[in-house]
mmCIF file of C-alpha atoms in Angstrom:
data_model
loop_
_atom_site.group_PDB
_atom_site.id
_atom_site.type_symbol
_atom_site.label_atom_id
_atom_site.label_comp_id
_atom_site.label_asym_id
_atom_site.label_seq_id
_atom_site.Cartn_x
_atom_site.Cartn_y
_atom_site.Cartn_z
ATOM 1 C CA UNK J 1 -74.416 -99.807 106.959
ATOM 2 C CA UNK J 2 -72.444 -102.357 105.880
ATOM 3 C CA UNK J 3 -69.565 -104.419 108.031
ATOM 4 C CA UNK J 4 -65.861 -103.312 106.719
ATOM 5 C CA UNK J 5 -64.531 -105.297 104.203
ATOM 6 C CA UNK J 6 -61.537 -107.330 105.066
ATOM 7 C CA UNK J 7 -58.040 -106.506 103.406
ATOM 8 C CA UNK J 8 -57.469 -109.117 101.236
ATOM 9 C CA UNK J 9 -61.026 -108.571 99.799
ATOM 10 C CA UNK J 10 -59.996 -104.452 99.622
ATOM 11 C CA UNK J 11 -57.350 -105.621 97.589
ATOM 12 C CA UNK J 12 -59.324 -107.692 95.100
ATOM 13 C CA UNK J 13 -61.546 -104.679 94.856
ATOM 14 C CA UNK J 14 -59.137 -102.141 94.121
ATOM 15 C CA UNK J 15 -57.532 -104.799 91.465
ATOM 16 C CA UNK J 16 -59.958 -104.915 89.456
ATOM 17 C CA UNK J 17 -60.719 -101.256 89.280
ATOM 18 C CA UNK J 18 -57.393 -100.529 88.283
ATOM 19 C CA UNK J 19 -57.210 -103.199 85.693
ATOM 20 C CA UNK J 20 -60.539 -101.354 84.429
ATOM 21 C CA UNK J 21 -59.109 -97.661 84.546
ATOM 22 C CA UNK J 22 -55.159 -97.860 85.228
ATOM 23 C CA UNK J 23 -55.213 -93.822 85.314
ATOM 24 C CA UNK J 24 -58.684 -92.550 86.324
ATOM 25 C CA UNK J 25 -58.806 -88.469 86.584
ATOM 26 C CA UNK J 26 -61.631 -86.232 87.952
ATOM 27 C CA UNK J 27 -63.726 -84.765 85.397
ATOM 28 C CA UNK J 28 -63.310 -81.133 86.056
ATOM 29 C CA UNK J 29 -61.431 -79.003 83.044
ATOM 30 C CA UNK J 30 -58.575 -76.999 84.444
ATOM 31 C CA UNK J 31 -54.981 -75.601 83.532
ATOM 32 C CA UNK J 32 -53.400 -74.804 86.575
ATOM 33 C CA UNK J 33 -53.779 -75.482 90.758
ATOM 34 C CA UNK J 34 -55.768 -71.996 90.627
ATOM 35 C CA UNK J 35 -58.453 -72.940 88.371
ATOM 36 C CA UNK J 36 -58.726 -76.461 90.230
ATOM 37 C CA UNK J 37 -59.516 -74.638 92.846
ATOM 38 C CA UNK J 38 -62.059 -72.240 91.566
ATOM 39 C CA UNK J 39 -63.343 -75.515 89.316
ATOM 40 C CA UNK J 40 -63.882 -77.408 92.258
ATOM 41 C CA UNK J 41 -65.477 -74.601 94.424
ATOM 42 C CA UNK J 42 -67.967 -73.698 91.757
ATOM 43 C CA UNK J 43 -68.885 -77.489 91.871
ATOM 44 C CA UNK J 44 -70.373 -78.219 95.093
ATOM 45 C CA UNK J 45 -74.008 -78.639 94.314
ATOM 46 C CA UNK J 46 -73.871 -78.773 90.446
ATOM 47 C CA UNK J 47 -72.201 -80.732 88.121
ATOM 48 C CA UNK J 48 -69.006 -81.761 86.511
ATOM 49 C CA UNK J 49 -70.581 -81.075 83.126
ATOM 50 C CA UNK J 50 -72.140 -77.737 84.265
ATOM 51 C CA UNK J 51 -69.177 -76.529 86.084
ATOM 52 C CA UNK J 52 -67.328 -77.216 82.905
ATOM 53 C CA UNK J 53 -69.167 -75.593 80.299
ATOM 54 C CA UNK J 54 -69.339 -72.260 83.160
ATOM 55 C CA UNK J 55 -65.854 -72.166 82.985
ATOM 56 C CA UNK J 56 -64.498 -72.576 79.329
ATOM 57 C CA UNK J 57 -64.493 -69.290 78.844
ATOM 58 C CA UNK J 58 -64.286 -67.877 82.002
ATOM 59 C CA UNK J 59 -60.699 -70.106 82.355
ATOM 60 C CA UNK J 60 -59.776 -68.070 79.054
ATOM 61 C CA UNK J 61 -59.448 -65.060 80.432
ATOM 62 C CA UNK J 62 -58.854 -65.566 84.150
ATOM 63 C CA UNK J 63 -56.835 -67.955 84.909
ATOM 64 C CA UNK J 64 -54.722 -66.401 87.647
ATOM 65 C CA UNK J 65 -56.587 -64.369 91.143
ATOM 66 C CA UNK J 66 -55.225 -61.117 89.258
ATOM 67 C CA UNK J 67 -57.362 -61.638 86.490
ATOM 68 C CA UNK J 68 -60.173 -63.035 88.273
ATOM 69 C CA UNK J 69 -60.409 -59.515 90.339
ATOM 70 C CA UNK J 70 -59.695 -57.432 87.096
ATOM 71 C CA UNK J 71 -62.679 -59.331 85.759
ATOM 72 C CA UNK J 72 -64.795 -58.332 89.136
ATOM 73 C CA UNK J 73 -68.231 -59.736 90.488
ATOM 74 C CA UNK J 74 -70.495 -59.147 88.015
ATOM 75 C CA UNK J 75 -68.025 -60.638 84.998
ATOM 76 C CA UNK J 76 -67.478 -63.761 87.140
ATOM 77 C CA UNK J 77 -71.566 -63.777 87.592
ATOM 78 C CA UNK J 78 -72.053 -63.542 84.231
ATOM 79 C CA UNK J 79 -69.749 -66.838 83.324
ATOM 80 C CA UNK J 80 -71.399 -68.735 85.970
ATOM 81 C CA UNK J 81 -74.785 -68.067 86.249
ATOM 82 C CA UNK J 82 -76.048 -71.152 84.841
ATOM 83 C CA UNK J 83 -74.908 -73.225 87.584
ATOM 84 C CA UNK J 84 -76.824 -73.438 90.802
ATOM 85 C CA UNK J 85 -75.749 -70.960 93.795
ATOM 86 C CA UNK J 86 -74.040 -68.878 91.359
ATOM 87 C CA UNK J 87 -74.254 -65.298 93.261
ATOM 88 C CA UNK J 88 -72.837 -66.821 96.532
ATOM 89 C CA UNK J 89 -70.391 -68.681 94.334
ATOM 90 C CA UNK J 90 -68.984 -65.942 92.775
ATOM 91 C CA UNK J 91 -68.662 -64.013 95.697
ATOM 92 C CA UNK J 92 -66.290 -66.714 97.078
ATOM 93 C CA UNK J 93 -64.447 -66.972 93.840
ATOM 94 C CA UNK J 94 -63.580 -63.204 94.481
ATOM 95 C CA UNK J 95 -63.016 -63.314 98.274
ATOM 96 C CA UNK J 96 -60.815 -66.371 97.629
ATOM 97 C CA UNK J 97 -58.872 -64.748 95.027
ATOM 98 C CA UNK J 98 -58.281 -61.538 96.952
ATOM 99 C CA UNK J 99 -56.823 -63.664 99.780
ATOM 100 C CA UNK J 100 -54.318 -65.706 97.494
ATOM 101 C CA UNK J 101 -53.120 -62.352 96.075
ATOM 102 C CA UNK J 102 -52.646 -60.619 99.712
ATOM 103 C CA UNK J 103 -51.847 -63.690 101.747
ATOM 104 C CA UNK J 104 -50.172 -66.535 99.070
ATOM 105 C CA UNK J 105 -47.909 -64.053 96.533
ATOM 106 C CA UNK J 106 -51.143 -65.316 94.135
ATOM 107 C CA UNK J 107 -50.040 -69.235 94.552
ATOM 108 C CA UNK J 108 -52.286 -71.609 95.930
ATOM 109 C CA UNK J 109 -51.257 -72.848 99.124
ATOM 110 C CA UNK J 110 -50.783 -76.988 99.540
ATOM 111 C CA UNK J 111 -52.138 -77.581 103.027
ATOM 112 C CA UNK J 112 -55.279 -78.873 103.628
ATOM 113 C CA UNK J 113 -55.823 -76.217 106.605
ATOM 114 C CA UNK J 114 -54.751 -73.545 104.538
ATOM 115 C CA UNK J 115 -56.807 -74.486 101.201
ATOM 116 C CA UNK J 116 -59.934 -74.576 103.408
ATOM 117 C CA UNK J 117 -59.359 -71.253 105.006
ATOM 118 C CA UNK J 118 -60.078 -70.121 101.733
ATOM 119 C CA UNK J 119 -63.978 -68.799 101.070
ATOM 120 C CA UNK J 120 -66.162 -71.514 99.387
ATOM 121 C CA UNK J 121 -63.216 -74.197 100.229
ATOM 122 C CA UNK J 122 -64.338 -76.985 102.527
ATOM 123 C CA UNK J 123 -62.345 -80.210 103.437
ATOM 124 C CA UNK J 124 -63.413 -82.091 100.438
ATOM 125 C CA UNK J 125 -62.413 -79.300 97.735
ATOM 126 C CA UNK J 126 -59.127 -79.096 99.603
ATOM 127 C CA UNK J 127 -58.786 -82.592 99.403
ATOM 128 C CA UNK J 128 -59.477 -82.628 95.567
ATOM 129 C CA UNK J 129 -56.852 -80.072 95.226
ATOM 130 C CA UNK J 130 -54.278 -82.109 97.170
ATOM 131 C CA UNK J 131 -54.872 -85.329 95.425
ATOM 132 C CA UNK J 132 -55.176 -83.777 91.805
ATOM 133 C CA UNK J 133 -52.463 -81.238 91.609
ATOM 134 C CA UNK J 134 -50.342 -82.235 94.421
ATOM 135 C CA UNK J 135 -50.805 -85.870 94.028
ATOM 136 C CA UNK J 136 -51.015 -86.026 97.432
ATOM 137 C CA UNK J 137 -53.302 -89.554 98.489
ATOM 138 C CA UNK J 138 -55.624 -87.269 100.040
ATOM 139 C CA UNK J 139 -59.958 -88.589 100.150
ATOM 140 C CA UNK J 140 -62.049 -86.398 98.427
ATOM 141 C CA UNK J 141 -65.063 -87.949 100.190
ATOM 142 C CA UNK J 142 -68.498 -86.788 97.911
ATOM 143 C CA UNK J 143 -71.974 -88.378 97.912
ATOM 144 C CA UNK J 144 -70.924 -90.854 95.539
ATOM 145 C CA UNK J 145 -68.404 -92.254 97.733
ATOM 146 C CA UNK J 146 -70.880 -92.128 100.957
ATOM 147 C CA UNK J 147 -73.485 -94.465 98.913
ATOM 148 C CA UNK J 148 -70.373 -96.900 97.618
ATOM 149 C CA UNK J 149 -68.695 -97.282 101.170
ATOM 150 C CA UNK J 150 -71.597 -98.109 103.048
ATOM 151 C CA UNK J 151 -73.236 -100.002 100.716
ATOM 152 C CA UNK J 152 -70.613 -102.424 99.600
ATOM 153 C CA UNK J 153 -68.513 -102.233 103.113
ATOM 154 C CA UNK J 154 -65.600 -100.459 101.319
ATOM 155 C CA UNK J 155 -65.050 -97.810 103.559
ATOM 156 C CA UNK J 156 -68.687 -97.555 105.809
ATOM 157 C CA UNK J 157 -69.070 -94.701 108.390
ATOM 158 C CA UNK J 158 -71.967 -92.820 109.952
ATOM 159 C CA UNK J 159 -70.404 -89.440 108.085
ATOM 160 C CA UNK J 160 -67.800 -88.363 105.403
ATOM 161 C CA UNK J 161 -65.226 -87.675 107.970
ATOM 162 C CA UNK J 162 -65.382 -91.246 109.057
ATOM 163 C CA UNK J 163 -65.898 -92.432 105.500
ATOM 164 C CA UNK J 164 -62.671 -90.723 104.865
ATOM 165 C CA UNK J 165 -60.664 -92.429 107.256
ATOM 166 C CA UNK J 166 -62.119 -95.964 106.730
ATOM 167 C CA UNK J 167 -60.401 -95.554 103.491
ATOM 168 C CA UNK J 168 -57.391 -94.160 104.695
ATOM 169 C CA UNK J 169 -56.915 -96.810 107.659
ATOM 170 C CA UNK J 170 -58.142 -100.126 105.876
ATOM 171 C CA UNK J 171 -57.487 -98.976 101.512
ATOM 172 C CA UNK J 172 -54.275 -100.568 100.927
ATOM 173 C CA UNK J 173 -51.401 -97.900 100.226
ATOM 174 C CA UNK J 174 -51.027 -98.534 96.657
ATOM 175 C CA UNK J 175 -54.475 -97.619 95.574
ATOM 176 C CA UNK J 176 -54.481 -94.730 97.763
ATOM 177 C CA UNK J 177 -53.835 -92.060 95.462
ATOM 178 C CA UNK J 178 -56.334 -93.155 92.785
ATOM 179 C CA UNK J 179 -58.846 -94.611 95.456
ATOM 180 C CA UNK J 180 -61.292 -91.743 96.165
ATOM 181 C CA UNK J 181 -61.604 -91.387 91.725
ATOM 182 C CA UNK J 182 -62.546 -94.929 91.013
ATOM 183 C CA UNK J 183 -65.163 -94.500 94.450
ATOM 184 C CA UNK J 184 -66.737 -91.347 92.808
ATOM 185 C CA UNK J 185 -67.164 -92.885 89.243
ATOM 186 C CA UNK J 186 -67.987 -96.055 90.157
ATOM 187 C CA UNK J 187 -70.746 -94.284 92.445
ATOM 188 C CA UNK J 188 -71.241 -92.253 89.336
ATOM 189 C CA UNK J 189 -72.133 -94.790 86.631
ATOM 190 C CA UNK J 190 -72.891 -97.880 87.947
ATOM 191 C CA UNK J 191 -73.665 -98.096 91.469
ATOM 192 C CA UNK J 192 -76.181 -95.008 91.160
ATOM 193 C CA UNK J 193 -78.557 -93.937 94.047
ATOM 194 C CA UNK J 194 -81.825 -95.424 92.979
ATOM 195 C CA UNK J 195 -81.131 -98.415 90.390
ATOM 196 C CA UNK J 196 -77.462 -99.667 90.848
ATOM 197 C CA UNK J 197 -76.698 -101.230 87.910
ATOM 198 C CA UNK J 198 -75.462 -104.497 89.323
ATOM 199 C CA UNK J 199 -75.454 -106.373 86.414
ATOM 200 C CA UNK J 200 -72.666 -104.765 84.920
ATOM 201 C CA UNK J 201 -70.600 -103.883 88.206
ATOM 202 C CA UNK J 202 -66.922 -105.094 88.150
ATOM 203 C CA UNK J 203 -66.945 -105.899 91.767
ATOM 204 C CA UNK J 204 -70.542 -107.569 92.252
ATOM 205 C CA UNK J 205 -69.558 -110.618 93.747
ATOM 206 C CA UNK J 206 -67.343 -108.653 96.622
ATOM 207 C CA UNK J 207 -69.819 -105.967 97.601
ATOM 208 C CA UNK J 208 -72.381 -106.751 101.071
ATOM 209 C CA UNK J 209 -75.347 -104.282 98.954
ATOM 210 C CA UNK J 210 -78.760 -106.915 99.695
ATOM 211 C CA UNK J 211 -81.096 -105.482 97.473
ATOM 212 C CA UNK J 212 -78.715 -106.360 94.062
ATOM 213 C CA UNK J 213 -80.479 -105.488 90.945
ATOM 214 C CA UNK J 214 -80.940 -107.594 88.069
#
């Protein structure tokens, strides 16, 4: 694990990932905070691109929790049964949408501990939801993010919860909101698990990573 990086180097990270992507977004279609939320469950596991082409037509016709339970089990199976877990899935997309109707008058609620009492909802969906619809700076802390922190010394901890407040204590405020979405696609494209792609990575001379590829 790398040592935290300082602030003034945090800054000079963040800097140049904004100049690079001003406005980044997360990759997951939706229209409304209800099918970010079903997007986003249906993700964990699979991805973006997956998720995405499951739901195109699923979004089309169920885009509220009444729909989604007029549509029932099997129909939500049978969008999203090329994506991996899809049974389980879909039972959580039905459970969740059953609560939202009874508990939420069908909105979806904009608390973390509330979003995560939902089936298939766990802290970093909820925080997804917050940051994306809310605009709330909230951390969605993923994989991606894990591998970045701790190997450059952005925001290192022994898990995600501690990932997730390295970059809320020591991330300067005004790259808060957009932080966690330049984390996950930089972890995405260039600073992959087994070949980082150093050569071309915007913050190469800042990050602590040893074992730099060529």
């Amino acid at each position: 694990m790398a040592k935290q990086m300082d602030y003034h180097t945090l800054r000079e990270v963040f800097t140049r990932f904004r100049e690079a992507e001003p406005e980044p977004k997360g990759e997951l279609n939706h229209t409304n905070a209800y099918t970010l939320v079903v997007a986003v469950a249906l993700s964990a596991q699979s991805t973006d691109a997956g998720v995405n082409k499951a739901t195109e037509k699923l979004f089309q016709i169920a885009d509220t929790p009444e729909k989604m339970l007029a549509l029932g089990l099997d129909g939500v199976i049978e969008h999203i049964k090329t994506i991996g877990l899809y049974r389980n899935k879909a039972k959580n997309v039905i459970k969740l949408s059953q609560i939202l109707v009874d508990q939420y008058n069908s909105e979806v609620p904009c608390s973390r501990a509330a979003l995560e009492s939902l089936p298939g909802v766990g802290r970093k969906t909820a925080n997804v939801v917050l940051n994306m619809w809310w605009h709330y700076p909230s951390q969605a802390v993923d994989t991606h993010i894990y591998r970045v922190g701790n190997r450059a010394g952005i925001c290192p901890g022994k898990d995600v919860v501690a990932v997730e407040r390295a970059i809320e204590d020591h991330i300067p405020v005004d790259f808060q909101q957009h932080a966690h979405h330049w984390l996950i696609l930089h972890g995405r494209y260039i600073c992959v698990a087994r070949k980082p792609k150093c050569k071309a990575c915007l913050i190469r001379d800042l990050c602590q990573f040893e074992e730099k590829t060529e």
